[in-house]
Amino acid sequence: MADAERAETGAEPGEAASMEIALIAAVAENRVIGDEGEMPWHYPADLAHFKQTTMGHPVIMGRVTYESIAGQLGGPLPGRTNVVLTRSGLEAPDEVVQVGSVDAAVEAASAAAAETGAETTFVAGGATVYEAFLDRADRLVLTAVPGEPEGDTRFPEWDPAAWVEVDREDEGELSFVTYERQ
């Protein structure tokens, strides 16, 4: 490994770099993130932010989230290793990594990150998956969505005192806010 690569990843030859875990979500004021497997809003700027932020990184998600994304895109998220947490399995292309536990998801994402040089794995939902990863997360990348839409899926409650806002970008009525664990 070249000195520049070692400085960039912090890893010695043959040693995996530590992987950051970031939860990424669009969250309404009432913590709603979904309704019947769909997002209850459509903001092209949020979709572009999600794509730009996660491209080239492993993305962990639950089966329902994967099926919603695959239904809209006609397949898995391109340009990213899709790691899907599922108890029952699903029909998916071979490049989709299916796992049955949080630890297996972290292991699969770490392996993918080591192959690509990515330093961050993103967790893209749904609610149960966010809840499972919240205590492991180093960063929250949240799109603040205005209003209080109806929905059956909510982002887990999190303690603002445990996090510090490190970046905010306002675009129209949306705010892209990044928090890091204190």
CSV table of N, CA and C in Angstrom, one decimal:
chain,number,residue,atom,x,y,z
A,1,MET,N,0.9,-1.2,0.0
A,1,MET,CA,0.0,0.0,0.0
A,1,MET,C,0.9,1.2,0.0
A,2,ALA,N,0.6,2.2,-0.8
A,2,ALA,CA,1.4,3.4,-0.9
A,2,ALA,C,1.1,4.2,0.3
A,3,ASP,N,2.1,5.1,0.7
A,3,ASP,CA,2.0,5.9,1.8
A,3,ASP,C,0.7,6.8,1.8
A,4,ALA,N,0.4,7.3,0.6
A,4,ALA,CA,-0.8,8.1,0.5
A,4,ALA,C,-2.1,7.3,0.8
A,5,GLU,N,-2.1,6.1,0.3
A,5,GLU,CA,-3.3,5.3,0.6
A,5,GLU,C,-3.4,5.0,2.1
A,6,ARG,N,-2.2,4.7,2.7
A,6,ARG,CA,-2.2,4.4,4.2
A,6,ARG,C,-2.7,5.6,4.9
A,7,ALA,N,-2.3,6.8,4.5
A,7,ALA,CA,-2.7,8.0,5.2
A,7,ALA,C,-4.2,8.2,5.0
A,8,GLU,N,-4.7,7.9,3.8
A,8,GLU,CA,-6.1,8.1,3.5
A,8,GLU,C,-7.0,7.1,4.3
A,9,THR,N,-6.6,5.8,4.4
A,9,THR,CA,-7.5,4.8,5.0
A,9,THR,C,-7.1,4.5,6.4
A,10,GLY,N,-5.9,4.9,6.9
A,10,GLY,CA,-5.5,4.6,8.2
A,10,GLY,C,-5.1,3.1,8.4
A,11,ALA,N,-5.1,2.4,7.4
A,11,ALA,CA,-4.8,0.9,7.5
A,11,ALA,C,-3.4,0.6,7.0
A,12,GLU,N,-2.8,-0.4,7.7
A,12,GLU,CA,-1.6,-0.9,7.2
A,12,GLU,C,-1.8,-2.0,6.2
A,13,PRO,N,-0.8,-2.4,5.4
A,13,PRO,CA,-1.0,-3.5,4.4
A,13,PRO,C,-1.6,-4.7,5.1
A,14,GLY,N,-2.7,-5.3,4.5
A,14,GLY,CA,-3.3,-6.5,5.0
A,14,GLY,C,-4.3,-6.2,6.1
A,15,GLU,N,-4.5,-5.0,6.5
A,15,GLU,CA,-5.4,-4.6,7.6
A,15,GLU,C,-6.5,-3.8,7.1
A,16,ALA,N,-7.7,-4.1,7.5
A,16,ALA,CA,-8.9,-3.4,7.0
A,16,ALA,C,-9.0,-2.0,7.7
A,17,ALA,N,-9.4,-1.0,7.0
A,17,ALA,CA,-9.6,0.3,7.5
A,17,ALA,C,-10.9,0.3,8.4
A,18,SER,N,-11.0,1.1,9.4
A,18,SER,CA,-12.2,1.1,10.1
A,18,SER,C,-13.3,1.8,9.3
A,19,MET,N,-14.5,1.2,9.3
A,19,MET,CA,-15.5,1.6,8.5
A,19,MET,C,-16.5,2.5,9.3
A,20,GLU,N,-16.9,3.6,8.7
A,20,GLU,CA,-17.9,4.5,9.3
A,20,GLU,C,-19.2,4.0,8.9
A,21,ILE,N,-20.2,4.0,9.9
A,21,ILE,CA,-21.6,3.7,9.6
A,21,ILE,C,-22.4,5.0,9.7
A,22,ALA,N,-23.1,5.2,8.6
A,22,ALA,CA,-24.0,6.4,8.5
A,22,ALA,C,-25.4,6.0,8.2
A,23,LEU,N,-26.4,6.5,8.9
A,23,LEU,CA,-27.8,6.3,8.6
A,23,LEU,C,-28.2,7.5,7.7
A,24,ILE,N,-28.8,7.2,6.6
A,24,ILE,CA,-29.3,8.2,5.6
A,24,ILE,C,-30.8,8.0,5.5
A,25,ALA,N,-31.5,9.2,5.6
A,25,ALA,CA,-33.0,9.1,5.6
A,25,ALA,C,-33.5,10.5,5.3
A,26,ALA,N,-34.7,10.5,4.7
A,26,ALA,CA,-35.5,11.7,4.5
A,26,ALA,C,-36.6,11.6,5.6
A,27,VAL,N,-36.7,12.5,6.5
A,27,VAL,CA,-37.5,12.4,7.7
A,27,VAL,C,-38.4,13.7,7.8
A,28,ALA,N,-39.7,13.5,7.9
A,28,ALA,CA,-40.6,14.6,8.2
A,28,ALA,C,-40.6,15.0,9.6
A,29,GLU,N,-41.2,16.2,9.9
A,29,GLU,CA,-41.2,16.7,11.2
A,29,GLU,C,-41.8,15.8,12.3
A,30,ASN,N,-42.7,14.9,11.9
A,30,ASN,CA,-43.3,13.9,12.8
A,30,ASN,C,-42.5,12.6,12.7
A,31,ARG,N,-41.3,12.6,12.2
A,31,ARG,CA,-40.4,11.4,12.1
A,31,ARG,C,-40.9,10.4,11.0
A,32,VAL,N,-42.0,10.7,10.3
A,32,VAL,CA,-42.5,9.8,9.2
A,32,VAL,C,-41.4,9.7,8.1
A,33,ILE,N,-41.2,8.4,7.7
A,33,ILE,CA,-40.2,8.1,6.6
A,33,ILE,C,-40.9,7.3,5.5
A,34,GLY,N,-42.1,6.8,5.8
A,34,GLY,CA,-42.7,6.0,4.8
A,34,GLY,C,-44.2,5.7,5.1
A,35,ASP,N,-44.9,5.3,4.0
A,35,ASP,CA,-46.3,4.9,4.2
A,35,ASP,C,-46.6,3.8,3.2
A,36,GLU,N,-46.9,2.6,3.7
A,36,GLU,CA,-47.2,1.4,2.9
A,36,GLU,C,-46.1,1.1,1.9
A,37,GLY,N,-44.9,1.2,2.4
A,37,GLY,CA,-43.7,0.8,1.6
A,37,GLY,C,-43.2,1.9,0.6
A,38,GLU,N,-43.8,3.0,0.7
A,38,GLU,CA,-43.4,4.1,-0.2
A,38,GLU,C,-43.1,5.4,0.6
A,39,MET,N,-42.4,6.3,0.0
A,39,MET,CA,-42.1,7.6,0.6
A,39,MET,C,-43.4,8.5,0.3
A,40,PRO,N,-43.9,9.1,1.4
A,40,PRO,CA,-45.1,9.9,1.2
A,40,PRO,C,-44.9,11.3,0.6
A,41,TRP,N,-43.8,11.4,-0.2
A,41,TRP,CA,-43.5,12.7,-0.8
A,41,TRP,C,-42.6,12.4,-2.0
A,42,HIS,N,-42.4,13.3,-2.9
A,42,HIS,CA,-41.4,13.2,-4.0
A,42,HIS,C,-40.7,14.5,-4.2
A,43,TYR,N,-39.4,14.4,-3.8
A,43,TYR,CA,-38.5,15.5,-3.9
A,43,TYR,C,-37.3,15.1,-4.7
A,44,PRO,N,-37.2,15.5,-6.0
A,44,PRO,CA,-36.1,15.1,-6.8
A,44,PRO,C,-34.8,15.5,-6.2
A,45,ALA,N,-34.7,16.6,-5.5
A,45,ALA,CA,-33.4,17.1,-4.9
A,45,ALA,C,-33.0,16.1,-3.8
A,46,ASP,N,-33.9,15.5,-3.1
A,46,ASP,CA,-33.6,14.5,-2.1
A,46,ASP,C,-33.0,13.2,-2.7
A,47,LEU,N,-33.7,12.8,-3.8
A,47,LEU,CA,-33.2,11.6,-4.5
A,47,LEU,C,-31.8,11.8,-5.1
A,48,ALA,N,-31.6,13.0,-5.6
A,48,ALA,CA,-30.2,13.3,-6.1
A,48,ALA,C,-29.2,13.4,-5.0
A,49,HIS,N,-29.6,13.9,-3.9
A,49,HIS,CA,-28.7,13.9,-2.7
A,49,HIS,C,-28.4,12.5,-2.2
A,50,PHE,N,-29.4,11.7,-2.2
A,50,PHE,CA,-29.2,10.3,-1.8
A,50,PHE,C,-28.2,9.6,-2.8
A,51,LYS,N,-28.4,9.8,-4.0
A,51,LYS,CA,-27.6,9.1,-5.0
A,51,LYS,C,-26.1,9.6,-4.9
A,52,GLN,N,-26.0,10.9,-4.9
A,52,GLN,CA,-24.6,11.5,-4.8
A,52,GLN,C,-23.9,11.1,-3.5
A,53,THR,N,-24.6,11.0,-2.4
A,53,THR,CA,-24.0,10.7,-1.1
A,53,THR,C,-23.6,9.2,-1.0
A,54,THR,N,-24.4,8.4,-1.6
A,54,THR,CA,-24.2,6.9,-1.4
A,54,THR,C,-23.4,6.3,-2.5
A,55,MET,N,-23.3,6.9,-3.7
A,55,MET,CA,-22.7,6.3,-4.8
A,55,MET,C,-21.2,5.8,-4.5
A,56,GLY,N,-21.0,4.6,-4.8
A,56,GLY,CA,-19.6,4.0,-4.6
A,56,GLY,C,-19.5,3.4,-3.2
A,57,HIS,N,-20.5,3.5,-2.3
A,57,HIS,CA,-20.4,3.0,-1.0
A,57,HIS,C,-21.4,1.8,-0.8
A,58,PRO,N,-21.1,0.9,0.1
A,58,PRO,CA,-22.1,-0.2,0.4
A,58,PRO,C,-23.3,0.5,1.0
A,59,VAL,N,-24.5,-0.1,0.7
A,59,VAL,CA,-25.7,0.4,1.3
A,59,VAL,C,-26.5,-0.8,1.9
A,60,ILE,N,-26.7,-0.7,3.2
A,60,ILE,CA,-27.5,-1.7,3.9
A,60,ILE,C,-28.9,-1.3,4.0
A,61,MET,N,-29.8,-2.2,3.7
A,61,MET,CA,-31.3,-1.9,3.8
A,61,MET,C,-32.0,-3.2,4.1
A,62,GLY,N,-33.3,-3.0,4.6
A,62,GLY,CA,-34.2,-4.2,4.8
A,62,GLY,C,-34.8,-4.6,3.5
A,63,ARG,N,-35.5,-5.8,3.6
A,63,ARG,CA,-36.1,-6.4,2.4
A,63,ARG,C,-37.1,-5.5,1.8
A,64,VAL,N,-38.0,-4.9,2.6
A,64,VAL,CA,-39.1,-4.1,2.1
A,64,VAL,C,-38.5,-2.8,1.4
A,65,THR,N,-37.5,-2.2,2.0
A,65,THR,CA,-36.9,-1.1,1.4
A,65,THR,C,-36.2,-1.5,0.0
A,66,TYR,N,-35.5,-2.6,0.0
A,66,TYR,CA,-34.9,-3.1,-1.2
A,66,TYR,C,-36.0,-3.3,-2.3
A,67,GLU,N,-37.1,-4.0,-1.9
A,67,GLU,CA,-38.1,-4.2,-2.9
A,67,GLU,C,-38.8,-3.0,-3.5
A,68,SER,N,-38.9,-2.0,-2.6
A,68,SER,CA,-39.4,-0.7,-3.1
A,68,SER,C,-38.5,0.0,-4.1
A,69,ILE,N,-37.2,0.0,-3.7
A,69,ILE,CA,-36.2,0.6,-4.6
A,69,ILE,C,-36.1,-0.2,-5.9
A,70,ALA,N,-36.0,-1.5,-5.8
A,70,ALA,CA,-35.9,-2.3,-7.0
A,70,ALA,C,-37.1,-2.2,-7.9
A,71,GLY,N,-38.3,-2.0,-7.3
A,71,GLY,CA,-39.5,-1.8,-8.1
A,71,GLY,C,-39.5,-0.5,-8.8
A,72,GLN,N,-38.9,0.5,-8.2
A,72,GLN,CA,-38.9,1.8,-8.9
A,72,GLN,C,-37.8,1.9,-10.0
A,73,LEU,N,-36.6,1.2,-9.6
A,73,LEU,CA,-35.5,1.3,-10.5
A,73,LEU,C,-35.4,0.1,-11.5
A,74,GLY,N,-36.1,-0.9,-11.2
A,74,GLY,CA,-36.0,-2.1,-12.1
A,74,GLY,C,-34.9,-3.0,-11.7
A,75,GLY,N,-34.3,-2.8,-10.5
A,75,GLY,CA,-33.2,-3.6,-10.0
A,75,GLY,C,-32.5,-2.9,-8.8
A,76,PRO,N,-31.4,-3.4,-8.4
A,76,PRO,CA,-30.7,-2.8,-7.2
A,76,PRO,C,-30.2,-1.5,-7.5
A,77,LEU,N,-29.8,-0.7,-6.4
A,77,LEU,CA,-29.1,0.5,-6.6
A,77,LEU,C,-27.9,0.4,-7.4
A,78,PRO,N,-27.7,1.0,-8.5
A,78,PRO,CA,-26.5,0.9,-9.3
A,78,PRO,C,-25.3,1.6,-8.7
A,79,GLY,N,-24.1,1.1,-8.9
A,79,GLY,CA,-22.9,1.7,-8.4
A,79,GLY,C,-22.6,1.6,-6.9
A,80,ARG,N,-23.4,0.7,-6.3
A,80,ARG,CA,-23.3,0.5,-4.8
A,80,ARG,C,-23.5,-1.0,-4.6
A,81,THR,N,-22.8,-1.5,-3.6
A,81,THR,CA,-23.1,-2.9,-3.1
A,81,THR,C,-24.3,-2.8,-2.3
A,82,ASN,N,-25.4,-3.5,-2.7
A,82,ASN,CA,-26.6,-3.6,-2.0
A,82,ASN,C,-26.6,-4.7,-1.0
A,83,VAL,N,-26.6,-4.5,0.3
A,83,VAL,CA,-26.7,-5.5,1.3
A,83,VAL,C,-28.1,-5.5,1.9
A,84,VAL,N,-28.8,-6.6,1.8
A,84,VAL,CA,-30.2,-6.6,2.2
A,84,VAL,C,-30.3,-7.6,3.4
A,85,LEU,N,-30.8,-7.0,4.5
A,85,LEU,CA,-31.2,-7.8,5.7
A,85,LEU,C,-32.5,-8.4,5.5
A,86,THR,N,-32.6,-9.8,5.5
A,86,THR,CA,-33.9,-10.4,5.3
A,86,THR,C,-33.9,-11.7,6.1
A,87,ARG,N,-35.0,-12.1,6.7
A,87,ARG,CA,-35.2,-13.3,7.4
A,87,ARG,C,-35.7,-14.4,6.4
A,88,SER,N,-36.3,-14.0,5.3
A,88,SER,CA,-37.0,-15.0,4.5
A,88,SER,C,-36.3,-15.1,3.1
A,89,GLY,N,-35.4,-14.3,2.8
A,89,GLY,CA,-34.7,-14.3,1.5
A,89,GLY,C,-35.6,-13.6,0.5
A,90,LEU,N,-35.1,-13.3,-0.7
A,90,LEU,CA,-35.8,-12.6,-1.7
A,90,LEU,C,-35.2,-13.0,-3.1
A,91,GLU,N,-36.0,-12.8,-4.1
A,91,GLU,CA,-35.5,-13.0,-5.5
A,91,GLU,C,-34.8,-11.7,-5.8
A,92,ALA,N,-33.5,-11.8,-6.1
A,92,ALA,CA,-32.7,-10.7,-6.4
A,92,ALA,C,-31.5,-11.1,-7.3
A,93,PRO,N,-31.0,-10.2,-8.0
A,93,PRO,CA,-29.8,-10.5,-8.8
A,93,PRO,C,-28.6,-11.0,-7.9
A,94,ASP,N,-27.7,-11.8,-8.5
A,94,ASP,CA,-26.6,-12.3,-7.7
A,94,ASP,C,-25.8,-11.2,-7.0
A,95,GLU,N,-25.7,-10.0,-7.6
A,95,GLU,CA,-24.8,-9.0,-7.0
A,95,GLU,C,-25.4,-8.4,-5.7
A,96,VAL,N,-26.7,-8.7,-5.4
A,96,VAL,CA,-27.3,-8.3,-4.1
A,96,VAL,C,-26.9,-9.3,-3.0
A,97,VAL,N,-26.3,-8.7,-2.0
A,97,VAL,CA,-25.8,-9.6,-0.9
A,97,VAL,C,-27.0,-9.7,0.1
A,98,GLN,N,-27.4,-10.9,0.4
A,98,GLN,CA,-28.5,-11.1,1.3
A,98,GLN,C,-27.9,-11.7,2.6
A,99,VAL,N,-28.3,-11.1,3.7
A,99,VAL,CA,-27.8,-11.5,5.0
A,99,VAL,C,-29.0,-11.6,6.0
A,100,GLY,N,-28.7,-12.3,7.1
A,100,GLY,CA,-29.8,-12.6,8.1
A,100,GLY,C,-29.6,-11.9,9.4
A,101,SER,N,-28.5,-11.1,9.6
A,101,SER,CA,-28.3,-10.4,10.9
A,101,SER,C,-27.5,-9.1,10.7
A,102,VAL,N,-27.6,-8.3,11.7
A,102,VAL,CA,-26.9,-7.0,11.7
A,102,VAL,C,-25.4,-7.3,11.6
A,103,ASP,N,-24.9,-8.2,12.3
A,103,ASP,CA,-23.5,-8.5,12.3
A,103,ASP,C,-23.0,-9.0,10.9
A,104,ALA,N,-23.8,-9.8,10.3
A,104,ALA,CA,-23.5,-10.3,8.9
A,104,ALA,C,-23.6,-9.1,7.9
A,105,ALA,N,-24.5,-8.2,8.1
A,105,ALA,CA,-24.6,-7.0,7.2
A,105,ALA,C,-23.3,-6.2,7.4
A,106,VAL,N,-22.9,-5.9,8.6
A,106,VAL,CA,-21.7,-5.2,8.8
A,106,VAL,C,-20.5,-5.9,8.2
A,107,GLU,N,-20.4,-7.2,8.3
A,107,GLU,CA,-19.3,-7.9,7.8
A,107,GLU,C,-19.3,-7.9,6.2
A,108,ALA,N,-20.5,-8.0,5.6
A,108,ALA,CA,-20.6,-7.9,4.2
A,108,ALA,C,-20.3,-6.5,3.7
A,109,ALA,N,-20.7,-5.5,4.3
A,109,ALA,CA,-20.5,-4.2,3.9
A,109,ALA,C,-19.0,-3.8,4.1
A,110,SER,N,-18.4,-4.3,5.2
A,110,SER,CA,-16.9,-4.1,5.4
A,110,SER,C,-16.1,-4.7,4.3
A,111,ALA,N,-16.5,-5.9,3.9
A,111,ALA,CA,-15.8,-6.6,2.8
A,111,ALA,C,-15.9,-5.8,1.5
A,112,ALA,N,-17.1,-5.4,1.2
A,112,ALA,CA,-17.3,-4.6,0.0
A,112,ALA,C,-16.6,-3.3,0.0
A,113,ALA,N,-16.6,-2.6,1.2
A,113,ALA,CA,-15.8,-1.4,1.3
A,113,ALA,C,-14.3,-1.6,1.2
A,114,ALA,N,-13.8,-2.7,1.7
A,114,ALA,CA,-12.4,-3.0,1.5
A,114,ALA,C,-12.0,-3.2,0.1
A,115,GLU,N,-12.9,-3.8,-0.7
A,115,GLU,CA,-12.7,-4.0,-2.1
A,115,GLU,C,-12.7,-2.7,-2.9
A,116,THR,N,-13.5,-1.8,-2.5
A,116,THR,CA,-13.7,-0.5,-3.3
A,116,THR,C,-13.0,0.6,-2.7
A,117,GLY,N,-12.5,0.5,-1.5
A,117,GLY,CA,-11.8,1.6,-0.9
A,117,GLY,C,-12.8,2.6,-0.2
A,118,ALA,N,-14.1,2.3,-0.1
A,118,ALA,CA,-15.1,3.1,0.5
A,118,ALA,C,-14.8,3.2,2.0
A,119,GLU,N,-15.0,4.3,2.6
A,119,GLU,CA,-14.8,4.4,4.1
A,119,GLU,C,-16.0,4.5,4.9
A,120,THR,N,-17.2,4.6,4.2
A,120,THR,CA,-18.5,4.7,4.8
A,120,THR,C,-19.4,3.7,4.3
A,121,THR,N,-20.2,3.1,5.1
A,121,THR,CA,-21.4,2.3,4.7
A,121,THR,C,-22.6,3.0,5.1
A,122,PHE,N,-23.6,3.1,4.2
A,122,PHE,CA,-24.8,3.8,4.5
A,122,PHE,C,-25.9,2.8,4.8
A,123,VAL,N,-26.7,3.2,5.8
A,123,VAL,CA,-27.9,2.4,6.2
A,123,VAL,C,-29.1,3.1,5.7
A,124,ALA,N,-29.9,2.5,4.8
A,124,ALA,CA,-31.0,3.2,4.1
A,124,ALA,C,-32.4,2.8,4.5
A,125,GLY,N,-32.5,2.1,5.6
A,125,GLY,CA,-33.9,1.8,6.1
A,125,GLY,C,-34.3,0.4,5.9
A,126,GLY,N,-35.5,0.1,6.3
A,126,GLY,CA,-36.5,0.9,6.9
A,126,GLY,C,-36.3,1.0,8.4
A,127,ALA,N,-37.5,1.3,9.1
A,127,ALA,CA,-37.5,1.7,10.5
A,127,ALA,C,-36.8,0.7,11.3
A,128,THR,N,-37.0,-0.6,11.1
A,128,THR,CA,-36.4,-1.7,12.0
A,128,THR,C,-34.9,-1.7,11.8
A,129,VAL,N,-34.5,-1.5,10.5
A,129,VAL,CA,-33.1,-1.5,10.2
A,129,VAL,C,-32.4,-0.3,10.8
A,130,TYR,N,-33.0,0.9,10.7
A,130,TYR,CA,-32.5,2.1,11.3
A,130,TYR,C,-32.3,1.9,12.8
A,131,GLU,N,-33.4,1.3,13.5
A,131,GLU,CA,-33.3,1.1,14.9
A,131,GLU,C,-32.2,0.1,15.3
A,132,ALA,N,-32.0,-0.9,14.5
A,132,ALA,CA,-30.9,-1.9,14.7
A,132,ALA,C,-29.5,-1.3,14.6
A,133,PHE,N,-29.4,-0.2,13.8
A,133,PHE,CA,-28.0,0.4,13.5
A,133,PHE,C,-27.8,1.7,14.3
A,134,LEU,N,-28.8,2.2,14.9
A,134,LEU,CA,-28.7,3.6,15.5
A,134,LEU,C,-27.5,3.6,16.5
A,135,ASP,N,-27.4,2.6,17.4
A,135,ASP,CA,-26.4,2.6,18.4
A,135,ASP,C,-25.0,2.4,17.8
A,136,ARG,N,-24.9,1.9,16.6
A,136,ARG,CA,-23.6,1.6,15.9
A,136,ARG,C,-23.2,2.8,15.0
A,137,ALA,N,-24.1,3.7,14.7
A,137,ALA,CA,-23.9,4.8,13.8
A,137,ALA,C,-22.9,5.8,14.3
A,138,ASP,N,-22.1,6.2,13.3
A,138,ASP,CA,-21.1,7.3,13.6
A,138,ASP,C,-21.7,8.7,13.1
A,139,ARG,N,-22.6,8.6,12.1
A,139,ARG,CA,-23.1,9.8,11.5
A,139,ARG,C,-24.6,9.6,11.1
A,140,LEU,N,-25.3,10.6,11.1
A,140,LEU,CA,-26.7,10.7,10.6
A,140,LEU,C,-26.7,11.7,9.4
A,141,VAL,N,-27.2,11.3,8.3
A,141,VAL,CA,-27.3,12.1,7.1
A,141,VAL,C,-28.8,12.2,6.8
A,142,LEU,N,-29.4,13.3,7.3
A,142,LEU,CA,-30.9,13.4,7.3
A,142,LEU,C,-31.3,14.5,6.4
A,143,THR,N,-32.4,14.2,5.6
A,143,THR,CA,-33.0,15.3,4.8
A,143,THR,C,-34.3,15.7,5.7
A,144,ALA,N,-34.3,16.9,6.1
A,144,ALA,CA,-35.4,17.4,6.9
A,144,ALA,C,-36.5,17.8,5.9
A,145,VAL,N,-37.6,17.0,6.0
A,145,VAL,CA,-38.8,17.2,5.1
A,145,VAL,C,-39.8,18.0,5.8
A,146,PRO,N,-40.4,19.1,5.3
A,146,PRO,CA,-41.3,19.9,6.0
A,146,PRO,C,-42.7,19.2,6.1
A,147,GLY,N,-43.4,19.5,7.2
A,147,GLY,CA,-44.8,19.0,7.3
A,147,GLY,C,-44.8,17.8,8.1
A,148,GLU,N,-46.1,17.3,8.3
A,148,GLU,CA,-46.3,16.1,9.1
A,148,GLU,C,-47.3,15.2,8.3
A,149,PRO,N,-46.7,14.5,7.3
A,149,PRO,CA,-47.6,13.6,6.5
A,149,PRO,C,-48.0,12.4,7.2
A,150,GLU,N,-49.1,11.8,6.7
A,150,GLU,CA,-49.6,10.5,7.3
A,150,GLU,C,-48.5,9.5,6.9
A,151,GLY,N,-48.3,8.5,7.7
A,151,GLY,CA,-47.4,7.5,7.4
A,151,GLY,C,-47.4,6.4,8.5
A,152,ASP,N,-47.0,5.2,8.1
A,152,ASP,CA,-47.0,4.1,9.0
A,152,ASP,C,-45.6,3.7,9.4
A,153,THR,N,-44.6,4.4,8.9
A,153,THR,CA,-43.2,4.1,9.2
A,153,THR,C,-42.5,5.3,9.7
A,154,ARG,N,-41.8,5.2,10.9
A,154,ARG,CA,-41.1,6.4,11.4
A,154,ARG,C,-39.7,6.1,11.7
A,155,PHE,N,-38.9,7.2,11.6
A,155,PHE,CA,-37.4,7.1,11.9
A,155,PHE,C,-37.4,6.9,13.5
A,156,PRO,N,-36.5,6.1,14.0
A,156,PRO,CA,-36.4,6.0,15.4
A,156,PRO,C,-36.1,7.3,16.2
A,157,GLU,N,-36.6,7.3,17.4
A,157,GLU,CA,-36.2,8.5,18.2
A,157,GLU,C,-34.7,8.4,18.5
A,158,TRP,N,-34.1,9.6,18.5
A,158,TRP,CA,-32.7,9.6,18.8
A,158,TRP,C,-32.4,10.8,19.7
A,159,ASP,N,-31.4,10.7,20.5
A,159,ASP,CA,-31.1,11.7,21.5
A,159,ASP,C,-30.2,12.8,20.9
A,160,PRO,N,-30.8,14.0,20.6
A,160,PRO,CA,-30.0,15.1,20.0
A,160,PRO,C,-28.8,15.5,20.8
A,161,ALA,N,-28.8,15.2,22.1
A,161,ALA,CA,-27.6,15.6,23.0
A,161,ALA,C,-26.4,14.7,22.6
A,162,ALA,N,-26.6,13.5,22.0
A,162,ALA,CA,-25.6,12.6,21.7
A,162,ALA,C,-24.9,12.9,20.3
A,163,TRP,N,-25.5,13.9,19.6
A,163,TRP,CA,-25.1,14.2,18.3
A,163,TRP,C,-24.8,15.7,18.1
A,164,VAL,N,-23.9,16.1,17.2
A,164,VAL,CA,-23.6,17.5,16.9
A,164,VAL,C,-23.8,17.7,15.4
A,165,GLU,N,-24.5,18.8,15.1
A,165,GLU,CA,-24.7,19.1,13.7
A,165,GLU,C,-23.4,19.6,13.1
A,166,VAL,N,-22.9,19.0,12.0
A,166,VAL,CA,-21.6,19.4,11.4
A,166,VAL,C,-21.8,20.0,10.0
A,167,ASP,N,-23.0,19.8,9.4
A,167,ASP,CA,-23.2,20.4,8.1
A,167,ASP,C,-24.7,20.6,7.9
A,168,ARG,N,-25.1,21.6,7.2
A,168,ARG,CA,-26.5,21.9,6.8
A,168,ARG,C,-26.5,22.6,5.5
A,169,GLU,N,-27.2,22.1,4.6
A,169,GLU,CA,-27.4,22.7,3.3
A,169,GLU,C,-28.9,22.8,3.0
A,170,ASP,N,-29.4,24.0,2.8
A,170,ASP,CA,-30.8,24.3,2.5
A,170,ASP,C,-31.0,24.3,1.0
A,171,GLU,N,-32.0,23.6,0.5
A,171,GLU,CA,-32.3,23.6,-0.9
A,171,GLU,C,-33.8,23.6,-1.0
A,172,GLY,N,-34.3,24.8,-1.3
A,172,GLY,CA,-35.8,24.9,-1.4
A,172,GLY,C,-36.4,24.7,0.0
A,173,GLU,N,-37.4,23.9,0.1
A,173,GLU,CA,-38.0,23.6,1.4
A,173,GLU,C,-37.3,22.5,2.2
A,174,LEU,N,-36.3,21.9,1.6
A,174,LEU,CA,-35.6,20.8,2.2
A,174,LEU,C,-34.3,21.3,2.9
A,175,SER,N,-33.9,20.6,3.9
A,175,SER,CA,-32.5,20.9,4.5
A,175,SER,C,-31.8,19.5,4.6
A,176,PHE,N,-30.6,19.5,4.1
A,176,PHE,CA,-29.8,18.3,4.2
A,176,PHE,C,-28.8,18.5,5.4
A,177,VAL,N,-29.0,17.7,6.4
A,177,VAL,CA,-28.3,18.0,7.7
A,177,VAL,C,-27.5,16.7,8.1
A,178,THR,N,-26.3,17.0,8.4
A,178,THR,CA,-25.4,15.9,8.8
A,178,THR,C,-25.0,16.1,10.3
A,179,TYR,N,-25.2,15.0,11.1
A,179,TYR,CA,-24.8,15.0,12.5
A,179,TYR,C,-23.7,13.9,12.7
A,180,GLU,N,-22.8,14.2,13.6
A,180,GLU,CA,-21.8,13.2,14.0
A,180,GLU,C,-22.0,12.9,15.5
A,181,ARG,N,-21.8,11.7,15.8
A,181,ARG,CA,-21.9,11.3,17.3
A,181,ARG,C,-20.8,12.0,18.1
A,182,GLN,N,-21.2,12.6,19.2
A,182,GLN,CA,-20.3,13.3,20.1
A,182,GLN,C,-19.4,12.3,20.8
